[in-house]
Amino acid sequence: MNAVLDYLQANQKRFVQELCDYVRFASISAQPDHQADMRACAQWVADHCRRIGLDARVCPTERHPIVLARTPRRKGRRHFLVYGHYDVQPPEPFELWKTPPFEPTLRGHSLFGRGASDNKGQNFAHLKAIEAYLQTGTELPVDLTFVIEGEEEVGSPSLAGFLQAHRADLRCDAVVVSDTGIPGAKLPALTYALRGITSFQVTLRGPARDLHSGIFGGSVENPAMALCRLLARVHDSRGRVTIPGFYEGVVPLTAHERKQMARVPFNREQYRKFLGVPQLFGEYGFTPNEQRTARPTFEINGLTSGYQGEGSKTIVPAWARAKVTLRLVPHQSPVRVRKAVVAFLKRHCPPTMKLEIQGGHGAEAYMVSSQSADAQAALAALRQAFGAEPVLLREGGSIPIVNQFRAILKADTLLLGLALPDDNAHSPNEKFDLNLFAKGQRMSALLWRELAR
Ligand code: BES
Ligand code: ZN
């Protein structure tokens, strides 16, 4: 093990350069213009896996390829999957980036670039740990398969089919994922719950075309106004969602969970400043950490209508649209929640408008025991790598595919994140802390020894 840890320490500089090469790909899964970047990035990952000694291939899907890389299978060894994604969120708005999103830049002990934290850097830490085993000739105590996909940020539409098709080959004892957060650089965490998600677009159509607002305005309802009124009905004054049936099935937080959460150092005023809001807001009766990790939400992610260019244009727009996602918690059903939302919108859509709802992806929330032998092994690895007692966390983000790991591969997922709250995931100036990159590599190296037992 010392050879492995020494190798990691001796090669940090090169690892960071390699991570820069990885972040340079504009692998934006949501934008069709970046198809070529996606393919090139997948190829780079596979080549890199081969270079460090893994058997790797690029598997095409209907949209973005999946990279599969593995160590040889040996009888009697436990087998683990390491899941990650090479796709990233769109970098817009460009003008808010201090350095361009796909020109990775070192500032202080952080690497800035889209995807540096979510998820390239976090997943790359595992690859570097395996490299250390393979290149020092240290026997790896478990068998490993890396599944690195290119569609996580668009809801993983191809991966479930891929798991189904390869389920015999991918059968494993558990899945390891570093794609979540930790409360602070010195406070490691094991995440035992993620929120689910369901998404759609709501469009209200009024007049057949944009109209002169002086000539016709006043005699026709404005779709932007109608959409604002419709969506404003979704919350009451105490931050609760008013849609009948929305909270059906929600498992209340236990006293024990609330106590665990309260252990994480938290300062309301600091949090307010960090978010840059004049005042915090959220569902009455819950702390901000409970609100953002363990309570369901209804969010508008994008709102569009009418003229968006320079200057003014006096029109009544023909339509208005909102992109909406809901975060779900155990045991809300995405299908039932969606039905409740559609019924609500239909009931309250004014007769002046035509309502269109277009569906997107959906995933249930995820919860896993933190008491299992594998969870305890993960906690031991975190403890050793960080030299601190890990906390147990629920997280607000979603990793849709973990449900399929359970359903198709019958495997639980160990969520061992390395992202800091201020990593700016999905925001301008995303960064990854290079100390955590190094700690993540150590954690991964130690983890396989712990899990082999
Ligand atoms: N890494 C995140 C998920 C995450 C972040 C979980 C922080 C817990 C804490 C992942 O890349 C992500 O952003 N997922 C999307 C999924 C969606 C597009 C279906 C999300 O949560 O918005
Ligand atoms: Zn993400």
Short mmCIF file of C-alpha atoms and ligand atoms in Angstrom, two decimals:
data_model
loop_
_atom_site.label_atom_id
_atom_site.label_comp_id
_atom_site.label_asym_id
_atom_site.label_seq_id
_atom_site.Cartn_x
_atom_site.Cartn_y
_atom_site.Cartn_z
CA MET A 1 0.00 0.00 0.00
CA ASN A 2 2.87 2.37 0.70
CA ALA A 3 4.11 1.99 -2.87
CA VAL A 4 0.66 3.01 -4.09
CA LEU A 5 0.42 6.03 -1.81
CA ASP A 6 3.99 7.09 -2.64
CA TYR A 7 3.27 6.80 -6.36
CA LEU A 8 0.21 9.02 -5.95
CA GLN A 9 2.18 11.63 -4.10
CA ALA A 10 5.07 11.59 -6.56
CA ASN A 11 2.82 12.06 -9.62
CA GLN A 12 0.39 14.80 -8.57
CA LYS A 13 1.78 17.37 -11.02
CA ARG A 14 1.30 15.09 -14.01
CA PHE A 15 -2.17 14.06 -12.80
CA VAL A 16 -3.24 17.70 -12.73
CA GLN A 17 -1.92 18.23 -16.28
CA GLU A 18 -3.88 15.18 -17.42
CA LEU A 19 -7.02 16.46 -15.72
CA CYS A 20 -6.51 19.73 -17.66
CA ASP A 21 -6.42 17.73 -20.91
CA TYR A 22 -9.67 16.06 -19.87
CA VAL A 23 -11.43 19.31 -18.93
CA ARG A 24 -10.41 20.88 -22.27
CA PHE A 25 -13.07 18.83 -24.09
CA ALA A 26 -16.33 20.77 -24.43
CA SER A 27 -18.32 17.61 -23.75
CA ILE A 28 -21.73 19.24 -23.41
CA SER A 29 -24.26 16.44 -23.77
CA ALA A 30 -27.30 18.72 -24.03
CA GLN A 31 -26.10 20.67 -27.08
CA PRO A 32 -26.17 18.93 -30.49
CA ASP A 33 -23.33 21.16 -31.77
CA HIS A 34 -20.93 19.33 -29.44
CA GLN A 35 -21.43 15.80 -30.80
CA ALA A 36 -17.85 15.70 -32.10
CA ASP A 37 -16.45 16.93 -28.76
CA MET A 38 -18.43 14.22 -27.00
CA ARG A 39 -17.00 11.51 -29.23
CA ALA A 40 -13.46 12.85 -28.93
CA CYS A 41 -13.76 13.03 -25.15
CA ALA A 42 -15.02 9.45 -24.87
CA GLN A 43 -12.12 8.34 -27.05
CA TRP A 44 -9.66 10.25 -24.87
CA VAL A 45 -11.03 8.60 -21.71
CA ALA A 46 -10.78 5.13 -23.24
CA ASP A 47 -7.24 5.79 -24.50
CA HIS A 48 -6.27 7.06 -21.07
CA CYS A 49 -7.70 3.97 -19.38
CA ARG A 50 -5.65 1.80 -21.73
CA ARG A 51 -2.53 3.83 -21.04
CA ILE A 52 -2.79 3.20 -17.30
CA GLY A 53 -3.24 -0.52 -17.86
CA LEU A 54 -6.98 -1.14 -18.10
CA ASP A 55 -8.77 -3.01 -20.82
CA ALA A 56 -11.02 -0.31 -22.31
CA ARG A 57 -13.49 0.28 -25.09
CA VAL A 58 -15.90 2.92 -26.33
CA CYS A 59 -19.44 1.57 -26.63
CA PRO A 60 -21.70 3.53 -28.99
CA THR A 61 -25.29 4.31 -27.98
CA GLU A 62 -28.07 6.14 -29.79
CA ARG A 63 -26.65 9.42 -28.55
CA HIS A 64 -23.40 9.64 -26.60
CA PRO A 65 -20.96 6.73 -26.18
CA ILE A 66 -20.24 4.94 -22.91
CA VAL A 67 -16.67 4.10 -21.91
CA LEU A 68 -16.15 0.70 -20.32
CA ALA A 69 -12.78 -0.09 -18.73
CA ARG A 70 -11.84 -3.02 -16.56
CA THR A 71 -9.25 -5.00 -14.72
CA PRO A 72 -9.08 -8.74 -15.47
CA ARG A 73 -11.65 -10.84 -13.58
CA ARG A 74 -10.23 -13.22 -11.04
CA LYS A 75 -12.11 -15.99 -9.28
CA GLY A 76 -13.08 -15.31 -5.72
CA ARG A 77 -12.46 -11.55 -5.91
CA ARG A 78 -15.18 -9.10 -5.14
CA HIS A 79 -16.16 -6.98 -8.14
CA PHE A 80 -17.03 -3.28 -7.98
CA LEU A 81 -18.28 -0.82 -10.55
CA VAL A 82 -16.94 2.72 -10.53
CA TYR A 83 -19.45 5.00 -12.23
CA GLY A 84 -18.81 8.52 -13.48
CA HIS A 85 -19.70 10.83 -16.35
CA TYR A 86 -17.59 12.70 -18.90
CA ASP A 87 -20.42 14.95 -20.01
CA VAL A 88 -20.82 18.41 -18.51
CA GLN A 89 -23.54 21.03 -18.15
CA PRO A 90 -23.77 23.90 -20.66
CA PRO A 91 -21.28 26.62 -19.63
CA GLU A 92 -23.51 29.64 -20.38
CA PRO A 93 -23.48 32.52 -19.48
CA PHE A 94 -19.95 32.79 -20.91
CA GLU A 95 -19.44 36.41 -19.87
CA LEU A 96 -19.45 35.48 -16.18
CA TRP A 97 -16.46 33.15 -16.46
CA LYS A 98 -13.18 34.71 -15.29
CA THR A 99 -11.31 32.33 -17.60
CA PRO A 100 -13.01 30.44 -20.46
CA PRO A 101 -14.86 27.27 -19.35
CA PHE A 102 -12.86 24.93 -21.58
CA GLU A 103 -9.46 26.49 -20.98
CA PRO A 104 -8.66 24.85 -17.62
CA THR A 105 -6.79 27.28 -15.38
CA LEU A 106 -5.00 26.87 -12.06
CA ARG A 107 -5.71 29.55 -9.47
CA GLY A 108 -4.61 28.96 -5.89
CA HIS A 109 -5.16 25.28 -5.14
CA SER A 110 -8.10 24.97 -7.51
CA LEU A 111 -8.53 24.00 -11.13
CA PHE A 112 -11.16 26.10 -12.89
CA GLY A 113 -13.14 24.80 -15.85
CA ARG A 114 -16.54 23.37 -16.72
CA GLY A 115 -16.65 19.76 -15.51
CA ALA A 116 -13.54 20.09 -13.31
CA SER A 117 -15.63 19.05 -10.30
CA ASP A 118 -18.82 17.64 -11.89
CA ASN A 119 -17.66 15.07 -12.72
CA LYS A 120 -14.32 14.81 -14.48
CA GLY A 121 -12.04 15.56 -11.51
CA GLN A 122 -13.93 13.44 -9.01
CA ASN A 123 -14.07 10.40 -11.27
CA PHE A 124 -10.50 10.86 -12.49
CA ALA A 125 -9.28 10.51 -8.87
CA HIS A 126 -10.41 6.86 -8.98
CA LEU A 127 -8.61 6.25 -12.27
CA LYS A 128 -5.41 7.66 -10.79
CA ALA A 129 -5.70 5.38 -7.74
CA ILE A 130 -6.01 2.36 -10.02
CA GLU A 131 -3.10 3.60 -12.12
CA ALA A 132 -1.03 3.63 -8.93
CA TYR A 133 -1.86 -0.02 -8.26
CA LEU A 134 -1.23 -1.10 -11.83
CA GLN A 135 1.95 0.88 -12.38
CA THR A 136 3.60 -0.11 -9.08
CA GLY A 137 2.72 -3.77 -9.62
CA THR A 138 0.71 -3.79 -6.40
CA GLU A 139 -1.95 -6.44 -6.35
CA LEU A 140 -5.40 -4.90 -6.56
CA PRO A 141 -7.50 -6.64 -3.89
CA VAL A 142 -10.74 -6.43 -5.92
CA ASP A 143 -11.83 -6.55 -9.56
CA LEU A 144 -13.04 -3.27 -11.02
CA THR A 145 -15.08 -2.05 -13.96
CA PHE A 146 -15.32 1.63 -14.81
CA VAL A 147 -18.53 2.78 -16.47
CA ILE A 148 -18.08 6.37 -17.63
CA GLU A 149 -21.08 7.70 -19.51
CA GLY A 150 -21.83 10.81 -21.55
CA GLU A 151 -25.48 11.42 -20.74
CA GLU A 152 -25.69 11.92 -16.97
CA GLU A 153 -26.50 15.60 -17.29
CA VAL A 154 -29.40 14.81 -19.60
CA GLY A 155 -30.94 12.07 -17.46
CA SER A 156 -28.95 9.00 -18.64
CA PRO A 157 -31.40 7.89 -21.36
CA SER A 158 -29.10 5.20 -22.82
CA LEU A 159 -27.44 3.74 -19.76
CA ALA A 160 -30.32 1.66 -18.38
CA GLY A 161 -30.56 -0.26 -21.67
CA PHE A 162 -26.80 -0.70 -21.64
CA LEU A 163 -26.88 -2.11 -18.09
CA GLN A 164 -29.69 -4.45 -19.09
CA ALA A 165 -27.77 -5.70 -22.15
CA HIS A 166 -24.54 -6.20 -20.21
CA ARG A 167 -26.00 -7.17 -16.86
CA ALA A 168 -24.24 -10.53 -16.59
CA ASP A 169 -20.89 -8.90 -17.24
CA LEU A 170 -21.57 -5.94 -14.95
CA ARG A 171 -22.89 -7.94 -12.03
CA CYS A 172 -21.06 -6.56 -9.01
CA ASP A 173 -20.99 -6.33 -5.22
CA ALA A 174 -21.59 -2.57 -5.20
CA VAL A 175 -21.17 0.58 -7.25
CA VAL A 176 -18.85 3.39 -6.18
CA VAL A 177 -19.66 6.94 -7.29
CA SER A 178 -17.84 10.17 -6.54
CA ASP A 179 -20.27 12.75 -7.91
CA THR A 180 -21.68 14.36 -4.77
CA GLY A 181 -20.51 16.91 -2.25
CA ILE A 182 -18.88 17.25 1.15
CA PRO A 183 -19.59 20.08 3.61
CA GLY A 184 -15.96 21.21 3.84
CA ALA A 185 -12.42 20.30 2.76
CA LYS A 186 -11.73 18.77 6.18
CA LEU A 187 -15.12 17.12 6.59
CA PRO A 188 -15.52 13.96 4.50
CA ALA A 189 -18.96 12.47 4.00
CA LEU A 190 -20.80 9.37 2.98
CA THR A 191 -24.03 10.33 1.21
CA TYR A 192 -26.90 7.94 1.88
CA ALA A 193 -29.73 9.67 0.01
CA LEU A 194 -30.23 11.63 -3.18
CA ARG A 195 -33.30 13.44 -4.39
CA GLY A 196 -35.15 12.22 -7.45
CA ILE A 197 -36.25 14.45 -10.27
CA THR A 198 -38.93 14.92 -12.87
CA SER A 199 -38.81 17.53 -15.59
CA PHE A 200 -41.06 19.09 -18.21
CA GLN A 201 -41.78 22.17 -20.27
CA VAL A 202 -44.98 24.12 -19.87
CA THR A 203 -46.08 26.27 -22.80
CA LEU A 204 -49.05 28.63 -22.91
CA ARG A 205 -50.16 29.74 -26.36
CA GLY A 206 -52.38 32.77 -26.81
CA PRO A 207 -52.66 34.76 -30.07
CA ALA A 208 -51.68 33.06 -33.33
CA ARG A 209 -48.72 35.48 -33.70
CA ASP A 210 -47.01 38.30 -31.79
CA LEU A 211 -49.39 41.30 -31.80
CA HIS A 212 -48.87 45.07 -31.59
CA SER A 213 -49.48 45.71 -27.90
CA GLY A 214 -50.81 49.21 -28.62
CA ILE A 215 -53.34 48.15 -31.22
CA PHE A 216 -54.49 44.89 -29.59
CA GLY A 217 -53.17 44.91 -26.01
CA GLY A 218 -55.97 45.00 -23.48
CA SER A 219 -58.34 42.97 -25.62
CA VAL A 220 -56.32 39.76 -25.47
CA GLU A 221 -54.66 37.95 -22.55
CA ASN A 222 -50.89 38.12 -22.46
CA PRO A 223 -49.38 34.58 -22.33
CA ALA A 224 -46.40 35.74 -20.25
CA MET A 225 -48.74 37.19 -17.64
CA ALA A 226 -50.94 34.11 -17.73
CA LEU A 227 -47.93 31.82 -17.22
CA CYS A 228 -46.65 33.92 -14.32
CA ARG A 229 -50.06 33.77 -12.62
CA LEU A 230 -50.38 30.04 -13.24
CA LEU A 231 -46.94 29.19 -11.85
CA ALA A 232 -47.30 31.59 -8.92
CA ARG A 233 -50.14 29.39 -7.64
CA VAL A 234 -47.71 26.53 -7.06
CA HIS A 235 -46.34 27.88 -3.74
CA ASP A 236 -48.15 29.26 -0.74
CA SER A 237 -46.74 32.04 1.43
CA ARG A 238 -44.97 29.50 3.66
CA GLY A 239 -43.02 27.92 0.82
CA ARG A 240 -45.16 24.81 0.58
CA VAL A 241 -46.23 23.38 -2.76
CA THR A 242 -50.01 23.72 -3.12
CA ILE A 243 -50.52 21.02 -5.77
CA PRO A 244 -52.92 18.42 -4.33
CA GLY A 245 -51.17 15.06 -3.96
CA PHE A 246 -47.67 16.53 -4.34
CA TYR A 247 -46.49 15.38 -0.90
CA GLU A 248 -48.09 11.95 -1.16
CA GLY A 249 -45.75 9.23 0.08
CA VAL A 250 -43.10 11.62 1.43
CA VAL A 251 -41.27 9.90 4.29
CA PRO A 252 -40.77 12.36 7.14
CA LEU A 253 -37.26 12.99 8.39
CA THR A 254 -36.52 11.00 11.52
CA ALA A 255 -35.33 12.70 14.69
CA HIS A 256 -32.03 10.85 14.24
CA GLU A 257 -31.57 12.19 10.71
CA ARG A 258 -32.33 15.74 11.78
CA LYS A 259 -29.73 15.39 14.53
CA GLN A 260 -27.11 14.05 12.08
CA MET A 261 -27.78 16.96 9.73
CA ALA A 262 -27.51 19.46 12.52
CA ARG A 263 -23.98 18.16 13.19
CA VAL A 264 -22.72 19.78 10.00
CA PRO A 265 -21.43 23.25 10.87
CA PHE A 266 -23.87 25.78 9.45
CA ASN A 267 -24.22 29.53 9.69
CA ARG A 268 -27.37 31.10 8.22
CA GLU A 269 -25.82 34.49 7.57
CA GLN A 270 -22.75 33.01 5.87
CA TYR A 271 -25.00 30.81 3.77
CA ARG A 272 -27.14 33.81 2.80
CA LYS A 273 -24.06 35.80 1.76
CA PHE A 274 -22.59 32.84 -0.12
CA LEU A 275 -25.77 32.53 -2.19
CA GLY A 276 -25.93 36.29 -2.70
CA VAL A 277 -29.60 36.61 -1.77
CA PRO A 278 -31.15 39.48 0.23
CA GLN A 279 -32.96 36.93 2.38
CA LEU A 280 -33.25 33.15 2.60
CA PHE A 281 -36.50 31.45 1.60
CA GLY A 282 -37.85 27.96 2.06
CA GLU A 283 -40.51 25.66 3.34
CA TYR A 284 -41.58 26.67 6.82
CA GLY A 285 -40.53 24.33 9.62
CA PHE A 286 -37.32 23.02 8.04
CA THR A 287 -33.69 24.14 8.19
CA PRO A 288 -31.97 25.19 4.93
CA ASN A 289 -30.03 21.91 4.86
CA GLU A 290 -33.24 19.95 5.29
CA GLN A 291 -35.00 22.06 2.67
CA ARG A 292 -32.31 21.53 0.05
CA THR A 293 -31.68 17.83 0.62
CA ALA A 294 -34.69 16.11 2.14
CA ARG A 295 -37.76 18.11 1.00
CA PRO A 296 -39.35 18.01 -2.44
CA THR A 297 -39.37 21.15 -4.57
CA PHE A 298 -40.91 22.70 -7.67
CA GLU A 299 -38.45 24.91 -9.58
CA ILE A 300 -38.57 26.98 -12.73
CA ASN A 301 -35.20 26.49 -14.48
CA GLY A 302 -35.92 28.72 -17.44
CA LEU A 303 -38.66 31.17 -18.37
CA THR A 304 -39.08 32.51 -21.90
CA SER A 305 -41.54 34.71 -23.67
CA GLY A 306 -41.61 37.66 -26.05
CA TYR A 307 -38.77 39.85 -27.16
CA GLN A 308 -35.33 39.24 -25.57
CA GLY A 309 -33.11 41.43 -27.78
CA GLU A 310 -31.72 44.95 -27.30
CA GLY A 311 -34.09 47.80 -26.66
CA SER A 312 -37.83 47.43 -26.56
CA LYS A 313 -40.43 45.88 -28.81
CA THR A 314 -44.06 46.58 -28.03
CA ILE A 315 -45.83 43.28 -28.50
CA VAL A 316 -48.21 40.88 -26.87
CA PRO A 317 -46.20 37.67 -27.33
CA ALA A 318 -47.85 34.66 -28.93
CA TRP A 319 -46.59 32.24 -26.32
CA ALA A 320 -44.73 31.79 -23.02
CA ARG A 321 -42.75 28.80 -21.82
CA ALA A 322 -41.21 27.55 -18.59
CA LYS A 323 -38.71 24.74 -18.15
CA VAL A 324 -39.56 23.13 -14.85
CA THR A 325 -37.99 20.46 -12.68
CA LEU A 326 -39.26 18.97 -9.46
CA ARG A 327 -36.94 17.37 -6.93
CA LEU A 328 -38.43 14.33 -5.26
CA VAL A 329 -37.70 12.54 -2.02
CA PRO A 330 -38.29 8.96 -0.83
CA HIS A 331 -41.02 7.62 -1.48
CA GLN A 332 -42.64 10.02 -3.91
CA SER A 333 -43.52 8.45 -7.23
CA PRO A 334 -42.36 10.48 -10.25
CA VAL A 335 -45.32 9.19 -12.27
CA ARG A 336 -47.90 10.13 -9.63
CA VAL A 337 -46.33 13.51 -8.97
CA ARG A 338 -46.32 14.26 -12.68
CA LYS A 339 -49.99 13.37 -12.94
CA ALA A 340 -50.78 15.65 -10.01
CA VAL A 341 -48.86 18.52 -11.60
CA VAL A 342 -50.50 18.08 -15.01
CA ALA A 343 -53.97 17.98 -13.43
CA PHE A 344 -53.17 21.14 -11.44
CA LEU A 345 -51.93 23.05 -14.47
CA LYS A 346 -54.92 21.97 -16.56
CA ARG A 347 -57.37 22.96 -13.84
CA HIS A 348 -55.87 26.42 -13.44
CA CYS A 349 -54.99 27.21 -17.06
CA PRO A 350 -57.20 30.14 -18.07
CA PRO A 351 -59.64 29.57 -20.96
CA THR A 352 -57.75 32.24 -22.94
CA MET A 353 -54.74 29.95 -23.36
CA LYS A 354 -53.85 26.61 -24.92
CA LEU A 355 -51.71 24.54 -22.55
CA GLU A 356 -48.95 22.23 -23.77
CA ILE A 357 -46.86 20.04 -21.51
CA GLN A 358 -43.84 18.27 -22.92
CA GLY A 359 -42.22 15.55 -20.85
CA GLY A 360 -38.57 15.08 -20.04
CA HIS A 361 -36.72 12.62 -17.86
CA GLY A 362 -37.69 11.34 -14.44
CA ALA A 363 -36.05 9.42 -11.62
CA GLU A 364 -37.00 8.32 -8.16
CA ALA A 365 -35.11 9.46 -5.10
CA TYR A 366 -32.46 7.11 -3.72
CA MET A 367 -31.72 5.94 -0.22
CA VAL A 368 -29.22 3.35 0.98
CA SER A 369 -28.20 1.97 4.35
CA SER A 370 -25.20 3.58 5.99
CA GLN A 371 -24.90 0.56 8.29
CA SER A 372 -23.92 -2.10 5.73
CA ALA A 373 -20.45 -3.66 5.84
CA ASP A 374 -19.57 -1.89 2.57
CA ALA A 375 -20.72 1.49 3.92
CA GLN A 376 -18.58 0.89 7.00
CA ALA A 377 -15.61 0.03 4.76
CA ALA A 378 -16.15 3.28 2.86
CA LEU A 379 -16.29 5.23 6.10
CA ALA A 380 -13.00 3.64 7.17
CA ALA A 381 -11.34 4.67 3.88
CA LEU A 382 -12.65 8.23 4.25
CA ARG A 383 -11.45 8.39 7.84
CA GLN A 384 -7.93 7.32 6.84
CA ALA A 385 -7.66 9.54 3.77
CA PHE A 386 -9.00 12.67 5.46
CA GLY A 387 -7.84 12.06 9.02
CA ALA A 388 -11.29 13.13 10.19
CA GLU A 389 -14.57 11.52 11.19
CA PRO A 390 -16.92 11.42 8.17
CA VAL A 391 -20.51 12.66 8.41
CA LEU A 392 -23.56 10.93 6.98
CA LEU A 393 -25.41 13.15 4.53
CA ARG A 394 -28.47 13.42 2.41
CA GLU A 395 -27.92 15.38 -0.79
CA GLY A 396 -30.30 17.40 -2.90
CA GLY A 397 -28.93 16.61 -6.35
CA SER A 398 -29.88 13.60 -8.44
CA ILE A 399 -27.95 10.80 -10.10
CA PRO A 400 -30.79 9.06 -11.90
CA ILE A 401 -28.93 5.89 -12.81
CA VAL A 402 -28.32 4.73 -9.22
CA ASN A 403 -31.89 3.40 -9.17
CA GLN A 404 -31.09 1.23 -12.18
CA PHE A 405 -27.93 -0.08 -10.53
CA ARG A 406 -30.24 -1.37 -7.85
CA ALA A 407 -33.03 -2.60 -10.11
CA ILE A 408 -30.92 -4.14 -12.89
CA LEU A 409 -27.61 -5.05 -11.24
CA LYS A 410 -29.05 -5.60 -7.73
CA ALA A 411 -26.22 -3.46 -6.41
CA ASP A 412 -26.26 -0.60 -3.93
CA THR A 413 -24.27 2.56 -4.59
CA LEU A 414 -21.66 4.06 -2.27
CA LEU A 415 -21.74 7.83 -2.77
CA LEU A 416 -18.33 9.23 -1.88
CA GLY A 417 -18.29 12.79 -3.13
CA LEU A 418 -15.35 15.18 -3.34
CA ALA A 419 -17.10 18.40 -4.40
CA LEU A 420 -17.16 21.46 -2.17
CA PRO A 421 -20.27 23.62 -1.77
CA ASP A 422 -18.45 26.47 -3.54
CA ASP A 423 -17.24 24.39 -6.49
CA ASN A 424 -19.84 26.18 -8.65
CA ALA A 425 -21.22 23.03 -10.21
CA HIS A 426 -23.64 23.96 -13.04
CA SER A 427 -22.62 27.62 -12.50
CA PRO A 428 -19.99 29.92 -14.01
CA ASN A 429 -16.42 29.46 -12.69
CA GLU A 430 -16.75 25.81 -11.77
CA LYS A 431 -13.63 24.58 -10.00
CA PHE A 432 -12.19 21.53 -8.29
CA ASP A 433 -9.99 21.65 -5.21
CA LEU A 434 -6.70 19.94 -6.01
CA ASN A 435 -6.12 18.94 -2.38
CA LEU A 436 -9.39 17.05 -2.59
CA PHE A 437 -8.30 15.57 -5.91
CA ALA A 438 -5.27 14.12 -4.07
CA LYS A 439 -7.30 13.05 -1.03
CA GLY A 440 -9.83 11.42 -3.34
CA GLN A 441 -7.09 9.37 -4.95
CA ARG A 442 -5.89 8.21 -1.52
CA MET A 443 -9.44 7.47 -0.44
CA SER A 444 -9.95 5.35 -3.56
CA ALA A 445 -6.66 3.50 -3.07
CA LEU A 446 -7.56 2.66 0.54
CA LEU A 447 -11.17 1.86 -0.29
CA TRP A 448 -10.39 -1.25 -2.35
CA ARG A 449 -8.41 -2.72 0.51
CA GLU A 450 -11.28 -2.04 2.92
CA LEU A 451 -13.91 -3.40 0.54
CA ALA A 452 -11.94 -6.57 -0.19
CA ARG A 453 -12.45 -7.74 3.37
N1 BES B 1 -23.18 15.59 -9.63
C1 BES B 1 -24.54 15.90 -9.86
C2 BES B 1 -25.48 15.35 -8.83
C3 BES B 1 -25.27 15.82 -7.41
C4 BES B 1 -24.65 17.01 -7.11
C5 BES B 1 -25.71 15.03 -6.39
C6 BES B 1 -24.48 17.40 -5.78
C7 BES B 1 -25.55 15.42 -5.09
C8 BES B 1 -24.92 16.61 -4.79
C9 BES B 1 -24.96 15.40 -11.22
O1 BES B 1 -23.99 15.58 -12.20
C10 BES B 1 -26.15 16.20 -11.65
O2 BES B 1 -26.04 17.37 -11.77
N2 BES B 1 -27.26 15.54 -11.91
C11 BES B 1 -28.40 16.20 -12.45
C12 BES B 1 -29.32 15.13 -12.96
C13 BES B 1 -30.41 15.63 -13.85
C14 BES B 1 -29.89 16.36 -15.06
C15 BES B 1 -31.28 14.49 -14.28
C16 BES B 1 -29.07 17.07 -11.40
O3 BES B 1 -29.11 16.72 -10.22
O4 BES B 1 -29.57 18.14 -11.79
ZN ZN B 2 -24.10 17.77 -12.73
#
